[in-house]
Amino acid sequence: MITLYQFWSHYLVEHFEWGMFEEFRQQALSDLAREPLCALGLKHLVAFYESVLAKKARYHWMLQLRRIVHEAAVLAGCQLEEVHSSRGRLHNVQ
């Protein structure tokens, strides 16, 4: 799996494919759930996100990041409030 994680984390930065990305993401999270001490897949997934963001991510990356932030906010019991600058603020929902 190490070689596959390395491939995905480098290849997808330049040649993004949604299906391959979803397989990468799901496999990394699945591996982490099975073996919490083995975060190798997650490490490569984070490295992938860092590489994409360092390259001044394209528009679809920003949409993906927004979706992830929104999901995290919902899981944390917060909601994302849109503001005019297209940034968001998080606040607790009672």
CSV table of C-alpha atoms in Angstrom, one decimal:
chain,number,residue,atom,x,y,z
A,1,MET,CA,0.0,0.0,0.0
A,2,ILE,CA,2.9,2.4,0.6
A,3,THR,CA,3.7,2.5,-3.1
A,4,LEU,CA,0.1,3.1,-4.0
A,5,TYR,CA,-0.3,5.9,-1.5
A,6,GLN,CA,2.9,7.5,-2.8
A,7,PHE,CA,1.6,7.2,-6.4
A,8,TRP,CA,-1.8,8.7,-5.6
A,9,SER,CA,-0.4,11.6,-3.6
A,10,HIS,CA,1.9,12.6,-6.4
A,11,TYR,CA,0.0,11.7,-9.5
A,12,LEU,CA,-3.3,13.3,-8.6
A,13,VAL,CA,-1.8,16.7,-8.0
A,14,GLU,CA,-1.0,17.0,-11.8
A,15,HIS,CA,-3.6,14.5,-13.3
A,16,PHE,CA,-6.7,14.8,-11.1
A,17,GLU,CA,-9.4,12.2,-11.5
A,18,TRP,CA,-12.4,12.2,-9.2
A,19,GLY,CA,-12.8,8.4,-9.1
A,20,MET,CA,-9.1,7.8,-8.3
A,21,PHE,CA,-9.2,10.6,-5.7
A,22,GLU,CA,-12.3,9.1,-4.0
A,23,GLU,CA,-10.6,5.6,-3.9
A,24,PHE,CA,-7.5,7.2,-2.4
A,25,ARG,CA,-9.5,9.1,0.2
A,26,GLN,CA,-11.7,6.1,1.1
A,27,GLN,CA,-8.8,3.7,1.3
A,28,ALA,CA,-6.8,6.1,3.6
A,29,LEU,CA,-9.8,6.6,5.9
A,30,SER,CA,-10.6,2.9,5.9
A,31,ASP,CA,-7.1,1.9,6.8
A,32,LEU,CA,-7.1,4.4,9.6
A,33,ALA,CA,-10.3,3.1,11.0
A,34,ARG,CA,-9.0,-0.5,10.9
A,35,GLU,CA,-5.6,0.3,12.3
A,36,PRO,CA,-5.7,3.6,14.3
A,37,LEU,CA,-1.9,3.6,14.9
A,38,CYS,CA,-1.2,3.2,11.2
A,39,ALA,CA,-1.9,6.6,9.7
A,40,LEU,CA,0.2,6.1,6.6
A,41,GLY,CA,-2.7,6.6,4.2
A,42,LEU,CA,-3.8,9.7,6.0
A,43,LYS,CA,-0.3,11.0,6.0
A,44,HIS,CA,-0.2,10.7,2.2
A,45,LEU,CA,-3.7,12.2,1.9
A,46,VAL,CA,-2.6,15.2,3.9
A,47,ALA,CA,0.6,15.5,1.8
A,48,PHE,CA,-1.6,15.5,-1.3
A,49,TYR,CA,-3.8,18.3,0.0
A,50,GLU,CA,-0.7,20.3,1.0
A,51,SER,CA,0.8,19.9,-2.5
A,52,VAL,CA,-2.5,21.0,-4.2
A,53,LEU,CA,-2.8,24.0,-1.9
A,54,ALA,CA,0.9,24.9,-2.5
A,55,LYS,CA,0.2,25.0,-6.2
A,56,LYS,CA,-2.5,27.7,-5.8
A,57,ALA,CA,-5.3,25.1,-6.2
A,58,ARG,CA,-7.7,25.2,-9.1
A,59,TYR,CA,-11.4,26.0,-8.7
A,60,HIS,CA,-12.6,22.4,-8.2
A,61,TRP,CA,-10.1,22.0,-5.3
A,62,MET,CA,-11.6,25.0,-3.6
A,63,LEU,CA,-15.0,23.4,-4.0
A,64,GLN,CA,-13.7,20.1,-2.5
A,65,LEU,CA,-12.1,22.0,0.4
A,66,ARG,CA,-15.3,23.9,1.1
A,67,ARG,CA,-17.3,20.6,1.2
A,68,ILE,CA,-14.8,19.1,3.6
A,69,VAL,CA,-14.9,22.2,5.9
A,70,HIS,CA,-18.7,22.2,5.8
A,71,GLU,CA,-18.8,18.5,6.7
A,72,ALA,CA,-16.3,19.1,9.6
A,73,ALA,CA,-18.4,22.0,10.8
A,74,VAL,CA,-21.6,19.9,10.8
A,75,LEU,CA,-19.8,17.1,12.7
A,76,ALA,CA,-18.6,19.6,15.3
A,77,GLY,CA,-22.1,20.9,15.8
A,78,CYS,CA,-21.4,24.2,14.0
A,79,GLN,CA,-22.8,25.7,10.9
A,80,LEU,CA,-21.0,27.7,8.2
A,81,GLU,CA,-22.3,31.2,7.7
A,82,GLU,CA,-21.6,32.6,4.3
A,83,VAL,CA,-20.2,36.2,4.1
A,84,HIS,CA,-19.7,38.5,1.1
A,85,SER,CA,-16.0,37.9,0.8
A,86,SER,CA,-16.8,34.2,0.1
A,87,ARG,CA,-15.2,33.2,3.4
A,88,GLY,CA,-17.2,31.6,6.2
A,89,ARG,CA,-17.5,32.0,9.9
A,90,LEU,CA,-18.2,29.1,12.2
A,91,HIS,CA,-20.6,29.5,15.1
A,92,ASN,CA,-22.1,27.0,17.5
A,93,VAL,CA,-25.7,25.9,16.8
A,94,GLN,CA,-27.8,25.4,19.9
